[in-house]
CSV table of C-alpha atoms in Angstrom, one decimal:
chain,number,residue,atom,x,y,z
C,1,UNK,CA,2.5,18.9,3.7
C,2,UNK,CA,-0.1,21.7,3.8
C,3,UNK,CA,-2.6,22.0,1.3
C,4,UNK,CA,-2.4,26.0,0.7
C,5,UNK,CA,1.0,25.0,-0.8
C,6,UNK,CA,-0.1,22.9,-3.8
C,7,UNK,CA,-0.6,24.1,-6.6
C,8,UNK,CA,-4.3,23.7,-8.9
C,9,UNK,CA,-5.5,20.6,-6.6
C,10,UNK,CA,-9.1,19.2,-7.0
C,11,UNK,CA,-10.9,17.1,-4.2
C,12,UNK,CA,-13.5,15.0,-3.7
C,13,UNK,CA,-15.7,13.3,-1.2
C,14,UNK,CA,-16.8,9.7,-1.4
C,15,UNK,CA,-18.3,7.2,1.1
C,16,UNK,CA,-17.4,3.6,1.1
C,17,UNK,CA,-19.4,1.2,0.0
C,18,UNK,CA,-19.9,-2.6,1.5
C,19,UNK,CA,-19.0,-3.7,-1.8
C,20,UNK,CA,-15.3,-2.3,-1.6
C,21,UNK,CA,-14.0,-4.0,1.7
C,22,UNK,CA,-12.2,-6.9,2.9
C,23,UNK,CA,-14.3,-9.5,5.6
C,24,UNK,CA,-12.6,-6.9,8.4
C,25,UNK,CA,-14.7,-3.9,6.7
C,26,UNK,CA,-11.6,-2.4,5.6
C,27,UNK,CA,-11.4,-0.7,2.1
C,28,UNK,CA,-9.6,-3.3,-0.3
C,29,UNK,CA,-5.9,-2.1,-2.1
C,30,UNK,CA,-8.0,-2.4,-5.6
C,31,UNK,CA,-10.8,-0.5,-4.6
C,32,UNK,CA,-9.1,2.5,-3.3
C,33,UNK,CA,-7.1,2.3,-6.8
C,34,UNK,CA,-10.9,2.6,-8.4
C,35,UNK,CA,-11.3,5.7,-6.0
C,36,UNK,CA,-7.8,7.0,-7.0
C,37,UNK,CA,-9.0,5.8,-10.9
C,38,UNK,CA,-11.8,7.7,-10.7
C,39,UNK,CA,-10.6,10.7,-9.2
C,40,UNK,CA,-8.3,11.2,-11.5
C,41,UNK,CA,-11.4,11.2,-14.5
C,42,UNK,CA,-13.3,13.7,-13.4
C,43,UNK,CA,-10.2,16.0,-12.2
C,44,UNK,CA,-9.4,15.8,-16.2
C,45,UNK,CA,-12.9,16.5,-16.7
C,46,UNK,CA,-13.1,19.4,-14.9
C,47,UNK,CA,-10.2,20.8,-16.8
C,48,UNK,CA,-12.2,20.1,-20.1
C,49,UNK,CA,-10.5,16.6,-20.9
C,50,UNK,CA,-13.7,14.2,-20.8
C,51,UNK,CA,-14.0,11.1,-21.8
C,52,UNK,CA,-15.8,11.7,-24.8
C,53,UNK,CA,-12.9,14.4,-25.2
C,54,UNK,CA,-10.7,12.1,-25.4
C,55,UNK,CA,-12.1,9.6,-27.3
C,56,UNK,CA,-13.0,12.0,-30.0
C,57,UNK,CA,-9.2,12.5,-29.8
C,58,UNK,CA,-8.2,9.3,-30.1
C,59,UNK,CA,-6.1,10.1,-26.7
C,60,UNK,CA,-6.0,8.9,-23.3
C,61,UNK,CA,-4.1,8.4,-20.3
C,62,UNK,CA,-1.8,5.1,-19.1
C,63,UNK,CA,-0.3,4.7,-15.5
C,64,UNK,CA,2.5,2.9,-15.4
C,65,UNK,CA,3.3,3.1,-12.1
C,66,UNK,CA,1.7,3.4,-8.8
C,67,UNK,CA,3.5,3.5,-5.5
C,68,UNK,CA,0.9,3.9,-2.5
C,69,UNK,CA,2.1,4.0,1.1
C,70,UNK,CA,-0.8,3.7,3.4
C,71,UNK,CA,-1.0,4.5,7.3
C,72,UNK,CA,-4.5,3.2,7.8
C,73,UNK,CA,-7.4,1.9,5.4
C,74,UNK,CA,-10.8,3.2,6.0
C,75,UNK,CA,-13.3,1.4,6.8
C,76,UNK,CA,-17.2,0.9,5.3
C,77,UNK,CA,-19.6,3.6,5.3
C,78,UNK,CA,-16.7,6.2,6.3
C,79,UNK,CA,-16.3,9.6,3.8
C,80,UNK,CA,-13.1,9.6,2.4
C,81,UNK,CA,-11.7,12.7,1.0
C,82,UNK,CA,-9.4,12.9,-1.9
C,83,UNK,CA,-7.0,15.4,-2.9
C,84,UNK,CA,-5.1,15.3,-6.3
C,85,UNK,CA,-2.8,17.6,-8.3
C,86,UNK,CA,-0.5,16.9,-11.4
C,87,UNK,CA,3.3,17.4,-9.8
C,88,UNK,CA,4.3,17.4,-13.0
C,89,UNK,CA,3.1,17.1,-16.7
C,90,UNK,CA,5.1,18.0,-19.6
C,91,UNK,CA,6.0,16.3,-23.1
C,92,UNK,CA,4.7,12.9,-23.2
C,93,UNK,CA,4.3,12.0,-19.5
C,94,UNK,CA,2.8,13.5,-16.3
C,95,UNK,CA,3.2,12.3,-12.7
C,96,UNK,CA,0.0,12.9,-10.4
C,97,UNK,CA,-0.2,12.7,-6.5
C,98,UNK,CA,-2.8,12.2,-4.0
C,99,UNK,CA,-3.7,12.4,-0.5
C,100,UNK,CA,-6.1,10.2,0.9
C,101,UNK,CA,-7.8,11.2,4.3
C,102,UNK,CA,-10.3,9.4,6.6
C,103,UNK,CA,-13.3,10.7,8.4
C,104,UNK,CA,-11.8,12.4,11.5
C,105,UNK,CA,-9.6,14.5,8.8
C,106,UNK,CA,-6.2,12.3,9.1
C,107,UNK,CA,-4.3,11.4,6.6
C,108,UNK,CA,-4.5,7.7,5.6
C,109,UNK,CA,-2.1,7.3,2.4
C,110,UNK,CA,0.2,8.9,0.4
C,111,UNK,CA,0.0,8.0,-3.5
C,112,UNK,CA,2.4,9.1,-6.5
C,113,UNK,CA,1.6,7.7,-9.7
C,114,UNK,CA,3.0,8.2,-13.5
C,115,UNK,CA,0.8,8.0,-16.6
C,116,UNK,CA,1.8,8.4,-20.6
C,117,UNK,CA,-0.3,10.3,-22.9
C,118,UNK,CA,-1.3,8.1,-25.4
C,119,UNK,CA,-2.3,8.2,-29.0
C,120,UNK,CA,-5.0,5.5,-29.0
C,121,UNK,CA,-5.1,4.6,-32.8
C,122,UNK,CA,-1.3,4.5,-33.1
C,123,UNK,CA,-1.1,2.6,-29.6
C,124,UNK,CA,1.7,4.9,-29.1
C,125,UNK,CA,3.1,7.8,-26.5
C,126,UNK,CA,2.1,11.4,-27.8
C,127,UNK,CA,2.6,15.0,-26.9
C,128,UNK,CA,0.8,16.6,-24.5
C,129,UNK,CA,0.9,19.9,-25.6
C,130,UNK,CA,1.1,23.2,-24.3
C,131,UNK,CA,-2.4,24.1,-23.3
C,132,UNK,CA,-3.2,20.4,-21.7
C,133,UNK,CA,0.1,21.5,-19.6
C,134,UNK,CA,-0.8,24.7,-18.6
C,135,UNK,CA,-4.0,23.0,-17.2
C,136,UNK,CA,-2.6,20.9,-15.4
C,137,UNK,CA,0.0,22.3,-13.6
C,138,UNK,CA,3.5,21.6,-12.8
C,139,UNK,CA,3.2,21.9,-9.2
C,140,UNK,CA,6.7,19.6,-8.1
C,141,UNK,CA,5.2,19.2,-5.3
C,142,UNK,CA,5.2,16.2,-4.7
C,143,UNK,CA,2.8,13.3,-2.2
C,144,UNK,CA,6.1,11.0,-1.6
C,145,UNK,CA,9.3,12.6,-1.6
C,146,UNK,CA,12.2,11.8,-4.4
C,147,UNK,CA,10.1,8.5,-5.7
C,148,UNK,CA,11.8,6.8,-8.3
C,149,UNK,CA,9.3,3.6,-8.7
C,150,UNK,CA,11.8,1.5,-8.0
C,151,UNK,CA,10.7,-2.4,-7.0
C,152,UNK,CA,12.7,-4.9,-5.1
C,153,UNK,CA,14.3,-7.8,-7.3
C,154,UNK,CA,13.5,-10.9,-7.7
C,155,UNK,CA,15.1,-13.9,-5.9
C,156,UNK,CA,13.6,-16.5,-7.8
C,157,UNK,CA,13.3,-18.7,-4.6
C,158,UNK,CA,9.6,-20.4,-3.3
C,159,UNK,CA,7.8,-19.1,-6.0
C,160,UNK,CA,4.1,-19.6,-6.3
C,161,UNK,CA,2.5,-20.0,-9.8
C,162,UNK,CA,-0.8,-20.7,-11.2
C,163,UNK,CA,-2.6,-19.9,-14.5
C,164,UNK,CA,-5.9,-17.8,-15.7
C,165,UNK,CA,-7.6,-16.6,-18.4
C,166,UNK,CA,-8.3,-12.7,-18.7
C,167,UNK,CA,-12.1,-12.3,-18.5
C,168,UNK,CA,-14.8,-9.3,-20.4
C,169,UNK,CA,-15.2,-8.1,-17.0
C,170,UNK,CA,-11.2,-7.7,-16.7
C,171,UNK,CA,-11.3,-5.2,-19.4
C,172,UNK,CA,-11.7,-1.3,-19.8
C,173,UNK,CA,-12.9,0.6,-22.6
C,174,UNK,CA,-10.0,0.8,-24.4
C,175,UNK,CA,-10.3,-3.0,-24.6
C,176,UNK,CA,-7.1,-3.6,-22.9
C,177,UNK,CA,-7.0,-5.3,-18.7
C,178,UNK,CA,-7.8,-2.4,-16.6
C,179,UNK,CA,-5.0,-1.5,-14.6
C,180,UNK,CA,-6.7,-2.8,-11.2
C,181,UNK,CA,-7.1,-6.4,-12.0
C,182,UNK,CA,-3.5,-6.7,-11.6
C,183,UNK,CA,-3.7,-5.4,-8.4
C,184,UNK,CA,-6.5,-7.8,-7.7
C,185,UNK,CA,-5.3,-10.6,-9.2
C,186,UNK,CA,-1.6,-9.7,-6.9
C,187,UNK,CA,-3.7,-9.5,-3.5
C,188,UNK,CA,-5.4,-12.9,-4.6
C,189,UNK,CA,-2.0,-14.7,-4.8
C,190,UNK,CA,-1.8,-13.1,-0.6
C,191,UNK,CA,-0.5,-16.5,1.4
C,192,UNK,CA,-3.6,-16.8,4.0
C,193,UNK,CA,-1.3,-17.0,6.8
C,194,UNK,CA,-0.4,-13.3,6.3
C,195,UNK,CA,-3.1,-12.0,4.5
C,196,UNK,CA,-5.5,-13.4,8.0
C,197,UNK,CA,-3.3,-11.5,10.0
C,198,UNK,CA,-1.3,-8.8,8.8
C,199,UNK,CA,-2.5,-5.3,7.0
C,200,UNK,CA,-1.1,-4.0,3.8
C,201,UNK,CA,1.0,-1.0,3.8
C,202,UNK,CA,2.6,-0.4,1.3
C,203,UNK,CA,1.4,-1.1,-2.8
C,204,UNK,CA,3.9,-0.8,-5.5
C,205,UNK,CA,3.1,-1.5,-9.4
C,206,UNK,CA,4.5,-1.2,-12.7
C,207,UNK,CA,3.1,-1.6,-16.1
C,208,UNK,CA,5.1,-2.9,-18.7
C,209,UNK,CA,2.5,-4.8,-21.3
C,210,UNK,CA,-1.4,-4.8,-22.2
C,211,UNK,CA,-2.9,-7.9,-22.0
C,212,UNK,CA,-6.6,-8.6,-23.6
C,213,UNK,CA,-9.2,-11.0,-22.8
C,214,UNK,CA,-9.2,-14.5,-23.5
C,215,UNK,CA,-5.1,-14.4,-22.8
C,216,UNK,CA,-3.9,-17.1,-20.8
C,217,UNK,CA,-1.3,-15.1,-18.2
C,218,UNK,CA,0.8,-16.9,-15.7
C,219,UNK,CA,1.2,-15.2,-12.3
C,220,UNK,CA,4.1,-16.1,-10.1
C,221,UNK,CA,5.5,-14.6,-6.6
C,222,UNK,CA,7.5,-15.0,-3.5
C,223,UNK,CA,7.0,-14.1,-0.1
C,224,UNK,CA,10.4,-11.7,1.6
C,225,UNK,CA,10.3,-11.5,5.1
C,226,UNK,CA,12.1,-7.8,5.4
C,227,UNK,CA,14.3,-6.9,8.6
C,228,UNK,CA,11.1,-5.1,11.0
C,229,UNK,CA,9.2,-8.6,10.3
C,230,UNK,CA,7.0,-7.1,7.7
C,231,UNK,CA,6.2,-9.3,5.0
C,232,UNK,CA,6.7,-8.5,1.2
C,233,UNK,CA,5.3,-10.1,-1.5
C,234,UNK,CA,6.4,-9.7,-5.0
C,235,UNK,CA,4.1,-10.4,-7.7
C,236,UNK,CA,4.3,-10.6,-11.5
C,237,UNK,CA,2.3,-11.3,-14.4
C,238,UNK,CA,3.4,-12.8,-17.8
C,239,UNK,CA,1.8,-13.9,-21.3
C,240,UNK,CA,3.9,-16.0,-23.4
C,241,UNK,CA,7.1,-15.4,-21.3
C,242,UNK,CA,6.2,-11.4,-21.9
C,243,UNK,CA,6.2,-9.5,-18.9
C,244,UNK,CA,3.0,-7.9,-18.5
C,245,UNK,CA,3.3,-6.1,-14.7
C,246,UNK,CA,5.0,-6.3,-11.3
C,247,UNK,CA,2.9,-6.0,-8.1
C,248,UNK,CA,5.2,-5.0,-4.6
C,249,UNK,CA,2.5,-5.5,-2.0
C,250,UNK,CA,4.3,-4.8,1.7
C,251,UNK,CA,2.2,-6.0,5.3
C,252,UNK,CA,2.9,-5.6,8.7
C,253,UNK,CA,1.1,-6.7,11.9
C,254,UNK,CA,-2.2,-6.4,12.2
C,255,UNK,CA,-2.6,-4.9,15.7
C,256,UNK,CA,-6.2,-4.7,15.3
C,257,UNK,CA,-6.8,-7.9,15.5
């Protein structure tokens, strides 16, 4: 995909920080979702949508679904560049891409994502509208080819389980879990054996519920071992039986170790 060919794309540089990789030195899954996060901000920033925009507004954005293939994860103290663009954004929902590269220039992930417009005092989807559209962009070009979010199912077989309590520093400013704790909270449930040894590549999520602190939610998952040998793990999150998020986390060999 050559970059000339996208349409109203906005990039950043950032440098990774000690603080945002594994005991390898490699950027974590939930901190390159901050990056992506954060990327995303200040691209609708730039456009004239800040957050004291939309707050004002009563508006802001919801992903519902990331699907994140990754090559390679940088490592600490490498400058990453980031490359976005709205592949599509009408009505109430917009679907936004990314390409993540390392240092030397190569690409290190592919990312689509999905987010809802919302109306924050009505806790409902809204319009867009026609100027927030026009800015931006209904590119169709997309970072992963004919994605449909789609997750594996469920087996029900070996399942893992355990218990928390949502935290203050799980939330965001809208008061709800930020979307990267689940994330988190998936790569926590990792077995060591392949977490020790294997490298994620490939992140799948989707958003169903919000959840708020003090809520007791139940995590349960299964480990797939898929034809190549890579490992899957399938992670979801409930509160009181409600399904609040599914986590697809895919690993292969680590060859660098």
């Amino acid at each position: 995909m050559k970059e000339k060919n996208m349409d109203k794309t906005y990039t950043e540089q950032q440098q990774i920080g000690y603080f945002e990789v594994d005991n390898n030195l490699y950027l974590t899954p939930s901190a390159l979702v901050f990056h992506l996060q954060d990327t995303a901000i200040r691209h609708s920033a730039s456009l004239g949508y800040t957050l004291d925009y939309m707050a004002e507004h009563h508006r802001g954005w919801a992903v519902v679904n990331w699907h994140i293939i990754i090559d390679h994860m940088p490592k600490c103290g490498e400058t990453i560049k980031i490359i976005t663009w709205s592949s599509k954004c009408r009505r109430m929902q917009a679907e936004r891409s990314y390409l993540l590269y390392d240092q030397a220039g190569t690409i290190a992930a592919h990312i689509a994502s999905r987010w809802i417009f919302m109306d924050l005092e009505q806790r409902k989807p809204t319009e867009i509208g026609a100027e927030m559209e026009q800015k931006y962009g209904n590119s169709e070009i997309t970072a992963i080819k004919n994605e449909k979010y789609k997750l594996p199912k469920l087996q029900k077989q070996n399942m893992t389980q355990r218990t928390f309590i949502v935290t203050r520093r799980d939330t965001d400013n809208n008061g709800h879990t930020n979307n990267v704790k689940y994330i988190e909270w998936a790569i926590d449930d990792i077995p060591d054996d392949i977490y020790n040894t294997m490298t994620v590549c490939d992140i799948r999520v989707v958003y169903r519920k919000e959840c708020y602190k003090g809520d007791a939610v139940t995590s349960k998952s299964e480990v797939h071992t898929l034809e190549n040998g890579d490992k899957e793990v399938i992670s979801f999150f409930e509160w009181n039986d409600i399904l609040l998020a599914e986590v697809v986390t895919q690993w292969k060999k680590n060859t660098a170790l």
